[in-house]
Amino acid sequence: MSIAFAAMRRSSYTICTTWTATFHLRKMSAESLAAVTRLKDSGFIKTQGLVGGKWVDAEDGKTLKVENPATGDLICTVPYMGQKETSQAISSAYETFQSWKKLSGAERSKHLRKWYDLLTAHKEELAQLVTLEQGKPMKEALGEITYGADFVEFYAEEAKRVYGDLLPSPLTDRRLLVLKQPVGVVGAITPWNFPLAMITRKIGPALACGCTVVVKPSELTPLTALAAAELALQAGIPPGAFNVVMGNASEIGDTLLASPQVRKITFTGSTAVGKKLMAGAAETVKKVSLELGGNAPCIVFDDAELDVAVKGALAAKFRNSGQTCVCANRILVQEGIYEKFANAFADAVQQLQVGNGLTEGVAQGPLINEAAVQKVESFIRDATNKGAKVLIGGKRHSLGMTFYEPTVLGNTNTEMLISREEVFGPVAPLLRFKTEEEAIHMANDTNAGLAAYVFTNDISRSWRVTEALEYGLVGVNEGLVSTVVAPFGGYKQSGLGREGSKYGIDEYLELKYVCLGNMKSA
Ligand code: SIN
């Protein structure tokens, strides 16, 4: 479909009458409420924090509302915790660490494997919970549960493979060894965009190698974390090994940072908060892993296969309604393919069905909250004021609430905020370039360096460009690259350390060099 036709279809959305939108919302509410009732009845909605294996309220009784971003409905409340509860969770994690670290890797592996089995057995309920509190469509939520559970399975296996080393000694009466030991109590601060997977990607390896954890899930999506923690208890992971506190984010963060018993902070979220955590961790010299913001370029060369590039860019941009750190943030298109790509891409975006994630066939859920919608609106305003053209979308969806139309902007350039900052929403800006050199320069011209995508049929170019990109992850002719077996992490201000894969467990281990001296020869 041409851009002009796409624009015509766009205007037909605007004649949706108010009663239609209200009808949709009522229907969505009914669907959501039925799911909440089912999950409450089957015990999947936990409304307390987990400290030392006990379900507890905030000491002062304060609570926090958890709302469905698709409907605005209140799902339930959870405790609004702070310094006191976090200190108790740290003490409990520290005490449990003394025994958990002494189990063999094979014993820890059995518990993690059981946890994986339970996560998998309950993937439908967990996915519904993710959709209810986060908004992503059920298909994506189910994908996240599988992805999240796979980290637990992978590190259940890795628990048995934490090898040390025997070093060649320069002196014949010495034997030199390297032991790998768990770092200790880990504070894990996780985001709302992947309420399960960002937890298991951190605590899978931590628990596997003998660490214990205090998790602070996002206040927007604590329910999946609490349900996963309940399943971990059922799997026999000892009380105190996995604690969950939520509420006052800065008080919880400061308590984790100040405690000498916490030896590691792992965080996924914004670059601004990551920098604060890194500075705070300096006081007690904790290890730090940071998965921060991105500004992913998606480069489409003239020689790319059009269908592959459209499909790849669509997946890279619109997964989770554009709310991932690896989402394509800027689509750089070479001038020879620009018009064809822009038409085909806008056409594909037009087909994305927007709605409540619980509804069959929906491909784009709501944004997480009103602030996220306002941020998207301000980027679009800035871009159109500076000459960008809306090819499709460009406004709030007729469903209202936090729904935004999947949007493609043409004529964007590097002066616009949208190509310089992380959008975290369903808007794809297209930027034109002439040469390979120019594309590499544009791609690297940012402080971020998490994910990049390249579409080309020239194998030499794919290598050249991949090697020149200052990014931790590169997808070549592929828009969805995340997997348990590959290292996830960024260059530059996108973070420190790697998660997942055989490398991820090293982030939770200390190396201890042992020198055995005065060994008598026969
Ligand atoms: C993220 O957005 O931080 C995670 C995305 C992924 O694991 O693919």
Coordinates of N, CA and C and ligand atoms in Angstrom, one line a residue, residues 147 191 193-194 198 201 268 291 319 323-326 424 450 482 488, ligand 1:
Y147 N 11.1 -17.3 27.6 CA 12.4 -16.6 27.6 C 12.9 -16.6 29.1
P191 N 13.2 -3.7 35.8 CA 12.3 -2.8 35.2 C 10.9 -3.4 34.9
N193 N 9.3 -3.5 31.9 CA 9.0 -3.9 30.5 C 9.1 -5.4 30.3
F194 N 9.9 -6.1 31.1 CA 9.9 -7.5 31.1 C 9.8 -8.0 32.6
M198 N 13.6 -10.1 33.1 CA 14.7 -9.3 33.6 C 15.1 -9.7 35.1
R201 N 17.0 -13.4 34.4 CA 18.3 -13.2 33.8 C 19.3 -12.8 34.8
T268 N 18.6 -3.1 35.7 CA 18.2 -2.9 34.3 C 17.3 -1.7 34.4
E291 N 22.4 -2.7 32.9 CA 21.8 -2.8 31.5 C 21.0 -1.6 31.3
R319 N 8.2 -4.6 19.0 CA 8.1 -5.5 20.1 C 7.8 -4.8 21.4
Q323 N 8.7 -0.7 23.6 CA 9.3 -0.5 25.0 C 10.3 -1.5 25.4
T324 N 11.4 -1.6 24.6 CA 12.5 -2.4 25.1 C 13.8 -1.6 24.8
C325 N 14.8 -2.0 25.5 CA 16.1 -1.2 25.4 C 16.8 -1.5 24.0
V326 N 16.3 -2.7 23.4 CA 17.0 -3.0 22.1 C 16.1 -2.7 21.0
F424 N 11.3 4.7 23.5 CA 10.5 3.8 24.3 C 9.0 3.9 24.0
L450 N 23.9 -0.3 22.8 CA 23.4 -1.6 23.2 C 23.1 -2.5 21.9
S482 N 17.6 -11.4 20.8 CA 17.8 -11.8 22.2 C 17.6 -13.3 22.4
F488 N 24.2 -10.5 26.6 CA 23.3 -9.3 26.4 C 24.0 -8.2 27.2
Ligands
SIN1 C1 15.4 -5.0 27.7 O1 14.7 -4.2 27.1 O2 16.1 -4.5 28.6 C2 15.5 -6.4 27.4 C3 15.2 -6.8 26.0 C4 15.6 -8.2 25.7 O3 16.0 -9.0 26.6 O4 15.5 -8.6 24.5

